[in-house]
mmCIF file of C-alpha atoms in Angstrom:
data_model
loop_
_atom_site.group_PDB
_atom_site.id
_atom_site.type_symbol
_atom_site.label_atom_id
_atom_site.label_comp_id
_atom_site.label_asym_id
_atom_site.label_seq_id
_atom_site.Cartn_x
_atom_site.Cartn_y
_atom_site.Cartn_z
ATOM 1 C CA UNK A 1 16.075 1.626 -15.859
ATOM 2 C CA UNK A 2 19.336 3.176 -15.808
ATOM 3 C CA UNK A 3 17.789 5.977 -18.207
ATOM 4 C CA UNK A 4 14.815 6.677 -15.657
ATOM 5 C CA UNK A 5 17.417 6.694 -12.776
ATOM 6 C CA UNK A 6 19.466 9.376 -14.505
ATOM 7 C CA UNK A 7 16.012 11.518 -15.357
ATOM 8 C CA UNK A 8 14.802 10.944 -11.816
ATOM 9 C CA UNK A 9 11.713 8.702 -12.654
ATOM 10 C CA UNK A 10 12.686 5.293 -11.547
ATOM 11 C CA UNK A 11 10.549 3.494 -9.835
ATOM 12 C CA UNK A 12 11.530 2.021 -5.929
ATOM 13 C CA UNK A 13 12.793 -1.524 -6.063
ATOM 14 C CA UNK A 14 14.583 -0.944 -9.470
ATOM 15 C CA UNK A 15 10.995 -1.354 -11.021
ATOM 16 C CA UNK A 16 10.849 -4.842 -9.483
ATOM 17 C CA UNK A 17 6.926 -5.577 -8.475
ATOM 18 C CA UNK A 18 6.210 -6.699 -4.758
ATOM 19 C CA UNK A 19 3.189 -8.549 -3.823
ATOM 20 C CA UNK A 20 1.101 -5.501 -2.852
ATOM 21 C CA UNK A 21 1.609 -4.202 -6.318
ATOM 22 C CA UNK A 22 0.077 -7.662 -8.077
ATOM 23 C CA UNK A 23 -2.317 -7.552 -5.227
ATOM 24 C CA UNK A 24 -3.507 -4.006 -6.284
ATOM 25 C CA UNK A 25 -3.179 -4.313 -9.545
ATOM 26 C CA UNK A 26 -5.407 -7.502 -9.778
ATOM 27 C CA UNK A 27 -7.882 -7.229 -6.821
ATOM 28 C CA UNK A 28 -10.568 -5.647 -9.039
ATOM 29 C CA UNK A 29 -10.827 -8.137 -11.399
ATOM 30 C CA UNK A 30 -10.273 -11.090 -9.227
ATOM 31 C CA UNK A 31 -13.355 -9.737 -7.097
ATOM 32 C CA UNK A 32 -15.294 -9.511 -10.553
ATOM 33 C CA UNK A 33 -14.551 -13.237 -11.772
ATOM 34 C CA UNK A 34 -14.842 -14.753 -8.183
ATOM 35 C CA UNK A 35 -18.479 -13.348 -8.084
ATOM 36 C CA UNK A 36 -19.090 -14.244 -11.694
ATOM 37 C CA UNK A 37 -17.679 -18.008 -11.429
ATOM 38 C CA UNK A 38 -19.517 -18.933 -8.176
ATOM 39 C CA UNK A 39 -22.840 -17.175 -9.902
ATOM 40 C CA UNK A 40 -23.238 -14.150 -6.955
ATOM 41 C CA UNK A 41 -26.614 -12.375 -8.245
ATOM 42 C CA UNK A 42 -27.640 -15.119 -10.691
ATOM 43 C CA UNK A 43 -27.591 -14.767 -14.319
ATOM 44 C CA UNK A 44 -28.861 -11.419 -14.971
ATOM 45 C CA UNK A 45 -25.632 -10.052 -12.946
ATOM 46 C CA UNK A 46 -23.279 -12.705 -14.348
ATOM 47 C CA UNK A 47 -22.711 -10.175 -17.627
ATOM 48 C CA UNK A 48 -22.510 -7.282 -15.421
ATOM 49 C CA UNK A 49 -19.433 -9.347 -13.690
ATOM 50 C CA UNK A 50 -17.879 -10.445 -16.583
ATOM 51 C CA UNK A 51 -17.769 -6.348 -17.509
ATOM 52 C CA UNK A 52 -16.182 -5.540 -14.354
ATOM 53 C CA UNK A 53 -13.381 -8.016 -14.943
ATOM 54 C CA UNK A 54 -12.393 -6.565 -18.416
ATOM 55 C CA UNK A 55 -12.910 -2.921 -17.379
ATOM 56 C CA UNK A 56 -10.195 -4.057 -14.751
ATOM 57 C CA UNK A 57 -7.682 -4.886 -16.720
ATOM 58 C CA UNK A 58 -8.236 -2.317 -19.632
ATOM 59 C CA UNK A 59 -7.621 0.269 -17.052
ATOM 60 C CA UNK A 60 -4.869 -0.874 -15.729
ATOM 61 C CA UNK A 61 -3.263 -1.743 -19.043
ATOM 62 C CA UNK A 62 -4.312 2.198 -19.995
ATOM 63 C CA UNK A 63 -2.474 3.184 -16.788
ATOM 64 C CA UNK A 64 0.672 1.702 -17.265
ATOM 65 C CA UNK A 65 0.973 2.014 -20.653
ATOM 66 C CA UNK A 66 0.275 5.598 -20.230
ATOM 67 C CA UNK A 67 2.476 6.050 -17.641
ATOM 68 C CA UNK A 68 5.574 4.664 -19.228
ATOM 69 C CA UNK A 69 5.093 6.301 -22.562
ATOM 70 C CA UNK A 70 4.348 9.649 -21.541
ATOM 71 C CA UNK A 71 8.252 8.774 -18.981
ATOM 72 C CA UNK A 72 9.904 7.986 -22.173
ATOM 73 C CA UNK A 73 8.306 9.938 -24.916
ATOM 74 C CA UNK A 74 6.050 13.062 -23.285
ATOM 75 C CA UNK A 75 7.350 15.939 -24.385
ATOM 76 C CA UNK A 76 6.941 19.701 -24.805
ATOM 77 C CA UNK A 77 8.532 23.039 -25.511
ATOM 78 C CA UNK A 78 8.716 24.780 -22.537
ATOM 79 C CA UNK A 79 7.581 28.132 -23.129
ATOM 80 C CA UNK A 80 7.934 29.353 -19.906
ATOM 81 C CA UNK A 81 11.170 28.888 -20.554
ATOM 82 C CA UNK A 82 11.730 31.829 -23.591
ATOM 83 C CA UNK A 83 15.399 30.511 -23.752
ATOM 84 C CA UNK A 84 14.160 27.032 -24.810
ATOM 85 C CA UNK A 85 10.942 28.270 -26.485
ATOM 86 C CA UNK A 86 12.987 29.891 -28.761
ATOM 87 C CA UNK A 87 15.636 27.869 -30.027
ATOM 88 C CA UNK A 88 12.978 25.352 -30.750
ATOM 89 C CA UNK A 89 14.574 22.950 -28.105
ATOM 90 C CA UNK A 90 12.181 20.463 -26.899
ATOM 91 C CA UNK A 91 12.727 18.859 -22.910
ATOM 92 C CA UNK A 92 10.773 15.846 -21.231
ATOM 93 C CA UNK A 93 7.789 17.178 -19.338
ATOM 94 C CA UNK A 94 3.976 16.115 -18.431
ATOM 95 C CA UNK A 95 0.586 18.301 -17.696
ATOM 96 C CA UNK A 96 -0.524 18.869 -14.233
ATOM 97 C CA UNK A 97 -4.144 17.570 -14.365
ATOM 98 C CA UNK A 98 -5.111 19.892 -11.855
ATOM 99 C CA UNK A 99 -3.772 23.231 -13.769
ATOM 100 C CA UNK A 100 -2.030 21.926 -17.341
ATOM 101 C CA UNK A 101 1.105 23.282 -16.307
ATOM 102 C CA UNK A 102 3.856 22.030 -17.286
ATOM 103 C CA UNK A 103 5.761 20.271 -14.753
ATOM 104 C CA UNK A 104 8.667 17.329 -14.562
ATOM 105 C CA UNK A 105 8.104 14.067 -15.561
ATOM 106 C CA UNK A 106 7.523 11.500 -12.896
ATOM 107 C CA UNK A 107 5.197 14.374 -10.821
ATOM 108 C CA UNK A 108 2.559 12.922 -9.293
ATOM 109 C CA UNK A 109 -0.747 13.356 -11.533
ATOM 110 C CA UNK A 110 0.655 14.401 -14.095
ATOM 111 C CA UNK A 111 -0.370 13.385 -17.743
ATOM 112 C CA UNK A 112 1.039 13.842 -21.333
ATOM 113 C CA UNK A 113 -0.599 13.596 -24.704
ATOM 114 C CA UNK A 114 1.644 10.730 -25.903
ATOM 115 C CA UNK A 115 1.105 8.742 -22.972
ATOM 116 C CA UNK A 116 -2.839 9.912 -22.760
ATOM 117 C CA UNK A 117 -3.235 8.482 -26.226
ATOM 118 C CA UNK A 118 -1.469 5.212 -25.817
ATOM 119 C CA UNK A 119 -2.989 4.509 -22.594
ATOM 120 C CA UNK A 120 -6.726 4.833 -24.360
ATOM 121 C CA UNK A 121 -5.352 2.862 -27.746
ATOM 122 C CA UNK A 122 -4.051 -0.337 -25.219
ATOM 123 C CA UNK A 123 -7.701 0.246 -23.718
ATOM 124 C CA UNK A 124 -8.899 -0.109 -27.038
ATOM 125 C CA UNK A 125 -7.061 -3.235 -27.675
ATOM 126 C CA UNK A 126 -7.761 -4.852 -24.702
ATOM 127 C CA UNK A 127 -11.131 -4.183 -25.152
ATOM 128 C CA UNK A 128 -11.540 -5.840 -28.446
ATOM 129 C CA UNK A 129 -9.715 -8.484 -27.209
ATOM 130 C CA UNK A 130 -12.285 -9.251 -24.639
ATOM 131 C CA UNK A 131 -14.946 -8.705 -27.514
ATOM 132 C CA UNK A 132 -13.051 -11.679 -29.712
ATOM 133 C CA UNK A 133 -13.297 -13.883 -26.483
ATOM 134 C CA UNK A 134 -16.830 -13.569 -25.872
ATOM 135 C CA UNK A 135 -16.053 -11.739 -22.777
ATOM 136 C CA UNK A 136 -18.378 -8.276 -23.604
ATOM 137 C CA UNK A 137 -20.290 -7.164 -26.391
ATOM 138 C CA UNK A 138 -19.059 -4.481 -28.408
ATOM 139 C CA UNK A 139 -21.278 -1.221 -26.353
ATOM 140 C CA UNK A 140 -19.565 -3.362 -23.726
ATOM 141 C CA UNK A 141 -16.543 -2.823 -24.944
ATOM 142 C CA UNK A 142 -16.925 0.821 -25.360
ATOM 143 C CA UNK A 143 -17.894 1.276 -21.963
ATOM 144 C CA UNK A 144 -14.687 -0.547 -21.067
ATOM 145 C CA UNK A 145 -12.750 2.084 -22.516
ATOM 146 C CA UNK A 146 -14.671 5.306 -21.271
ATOM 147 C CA UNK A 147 -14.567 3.861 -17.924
ATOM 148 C CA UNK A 148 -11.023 3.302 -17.747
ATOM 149 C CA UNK A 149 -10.148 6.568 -19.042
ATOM 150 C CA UNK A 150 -12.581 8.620 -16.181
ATOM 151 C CA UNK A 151 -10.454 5.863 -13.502
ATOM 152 C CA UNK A 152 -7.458 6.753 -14.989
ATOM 153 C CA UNK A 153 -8.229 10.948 -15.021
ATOM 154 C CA UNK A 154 -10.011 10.151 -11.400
ATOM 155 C CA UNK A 155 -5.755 8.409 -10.496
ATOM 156 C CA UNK A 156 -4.553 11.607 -12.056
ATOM 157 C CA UNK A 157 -6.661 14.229 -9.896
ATOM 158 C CA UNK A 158 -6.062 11.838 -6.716
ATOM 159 C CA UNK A 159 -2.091 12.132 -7.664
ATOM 160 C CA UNK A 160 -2.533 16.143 -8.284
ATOM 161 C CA UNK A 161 -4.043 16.981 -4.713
ATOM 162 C CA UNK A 162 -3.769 14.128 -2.040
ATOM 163 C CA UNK A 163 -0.562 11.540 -2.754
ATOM 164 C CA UNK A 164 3.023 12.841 -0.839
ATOM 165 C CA UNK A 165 1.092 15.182 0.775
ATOM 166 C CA UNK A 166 0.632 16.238 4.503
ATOM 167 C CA UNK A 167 -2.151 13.466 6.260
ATOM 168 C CA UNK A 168 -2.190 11.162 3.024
ATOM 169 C CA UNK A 169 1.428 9.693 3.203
ATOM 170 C CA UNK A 170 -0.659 6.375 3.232
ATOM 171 C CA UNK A 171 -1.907 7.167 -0.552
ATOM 172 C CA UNK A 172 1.337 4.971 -1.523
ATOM 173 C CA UNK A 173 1.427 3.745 -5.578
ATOM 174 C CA UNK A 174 -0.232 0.729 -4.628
ATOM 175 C CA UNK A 175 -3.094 2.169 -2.507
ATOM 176 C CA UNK A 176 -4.108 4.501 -5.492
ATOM 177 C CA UNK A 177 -3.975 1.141 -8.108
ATOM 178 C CA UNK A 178 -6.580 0.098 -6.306
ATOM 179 C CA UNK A 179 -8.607 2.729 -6.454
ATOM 180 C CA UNK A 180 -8.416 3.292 -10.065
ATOM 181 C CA UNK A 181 -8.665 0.362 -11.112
ATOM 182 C CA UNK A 182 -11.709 -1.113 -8.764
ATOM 183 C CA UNK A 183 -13.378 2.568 -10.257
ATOM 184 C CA UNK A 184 -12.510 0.870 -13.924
ATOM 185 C CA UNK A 185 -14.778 -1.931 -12.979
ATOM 186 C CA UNK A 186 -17.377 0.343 -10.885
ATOM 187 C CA UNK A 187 -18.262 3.190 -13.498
ATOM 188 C CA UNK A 188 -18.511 0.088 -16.238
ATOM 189 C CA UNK A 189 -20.743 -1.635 -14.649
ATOM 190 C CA UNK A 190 -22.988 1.730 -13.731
ATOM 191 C CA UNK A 191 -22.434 3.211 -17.387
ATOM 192 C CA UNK A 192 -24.209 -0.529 -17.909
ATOM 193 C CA UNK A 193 -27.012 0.168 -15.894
ATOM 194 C CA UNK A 194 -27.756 3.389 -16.287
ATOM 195 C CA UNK A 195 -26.273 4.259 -19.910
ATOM 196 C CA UNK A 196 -26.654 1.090 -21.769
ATOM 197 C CA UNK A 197 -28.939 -1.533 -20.250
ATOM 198 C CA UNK A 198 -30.918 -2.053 -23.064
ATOM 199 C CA UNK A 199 -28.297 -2.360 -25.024
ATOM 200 C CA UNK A 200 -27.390 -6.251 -26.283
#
C-alpha cells in the first residue's frame, strides 16, 4: 500500500473494501445462483444460470488480477520520451484503450500486457475450476473466458471515455464493477445461445 501511495495508485480507504464494493462485485453472480437455486425458467435455463454465475466471477477475478499486476509490474520504455528511450531505462506505465498511448499507471482505462495476460490466465483458472466442479462444461468454460475478457475491454473503454468526466461523476469504481461484471454473465450466456447451443 505504502508503494501504491508513493506511485499515486492507491486505492481510497487504504484499499479497505466497503459494502458497495462486495455488493458490486458479487451482484451478478448472486442474481445468477438465486434464479438457478429457486429453478426461474425450469431446467432448460438452469445450465444457462449456472454459466452466468461462473462467468461472474471469472471476470471479476480477470479484473482484479489484471488490475493489480499491470499497478505493480506494467511496464514500458517510453519512447516518447528519447531521453529514456535511449538509455534503455524502463518506467511504470499502461495503454490507453481508447488510443494505446502510453499513459500513467492508475489512469482510468488503461491496460498493460502483463496485467492483460494475467487477468485472462486467472480467467482461465477459474474457469477450469468451475469445469472440475461440475459447474460448466468445457465450451462452457471457454465462453467463460471470452466473455470476461470483452466485459473486461467493455470496463476499459467505459474507463477511457465516461468515468471522472463532466455529467458521469456517478460512474464511481463500484458503479462500473457492476457493469462489467453483470456483462461477464450476459455475453456468456448469449455466446451460449447464439454461439454454442448445440454444444454439450
Amino acid at each position: 500500500m505504502a508503494q501504491k501511495e508513493a506511485q499515486g495508485v492507491a486505492e481510497k480507504r487504504k484499499g479497505r473494501r466497503g459494502p458497495s464494493s462486495v455488493i458490486g462485485s458479487s451482484a451478478a453472480g448472486c442474481v445468477c445462483a438465486f434464479l438457478s437455486i429457486y429453478g426461474v425458467g425450469g431446467a432448460a435455463l438452469s445450465g444457462l444460470w449456472q454459466l452466468g454465475f461462473v462467468a461472474s466471477f471469472c471476470t471479476k477475478l480477470s479484473d482484479t488480477v489484471s488490475s493489480e499486476v499491470g499497478k505493480a509490474y506494467g511496464k514500458t520504455t517510453d519512447e516518447e520520451i528519447p531521453s529514456l528511450a535511449y538509455i534503455g531505462v524502463e518506467h511504470w506505465s499502461r495503454y490507453l484503450v481508447t488510443s494505446f498511448k502510453v499513459v500513467p499507471r492508475g489512469t482510468e482505462g488503461a491496460v498493460s500486457v502483463e496485467g492483460t495476460v494475467a487477468g485472462l490466465l486467472a480467467s482461465m483458472l477459474l474457469a477450469l475450476a468451475g469445469f472440475y466442479m461440475g459447474e460448466v462444461s468445457v465450451p462452457q468454460a471457454v465462453i467463460c473466458v471470452l466473455a470476461s475478457q470483452i466485459a473486461n475491454l467493455g470496463e476499459s473503454l467505459i474507463g477511457a471515455v465516461l468515468q471522472d468526466k463532466e455529467g458521469f461523476r456517478w460512474l464511481n469504481n463500484d458503479v462500473v464493477n457492476v457493469i462489467n461484471i453483470s456483462l461477464g454473465s450476459i455475453f456468456a450466456v448469449l455466446m451460449q445461445q447464439v454461439l454454442f447451443q448445440n454444444w454439450h
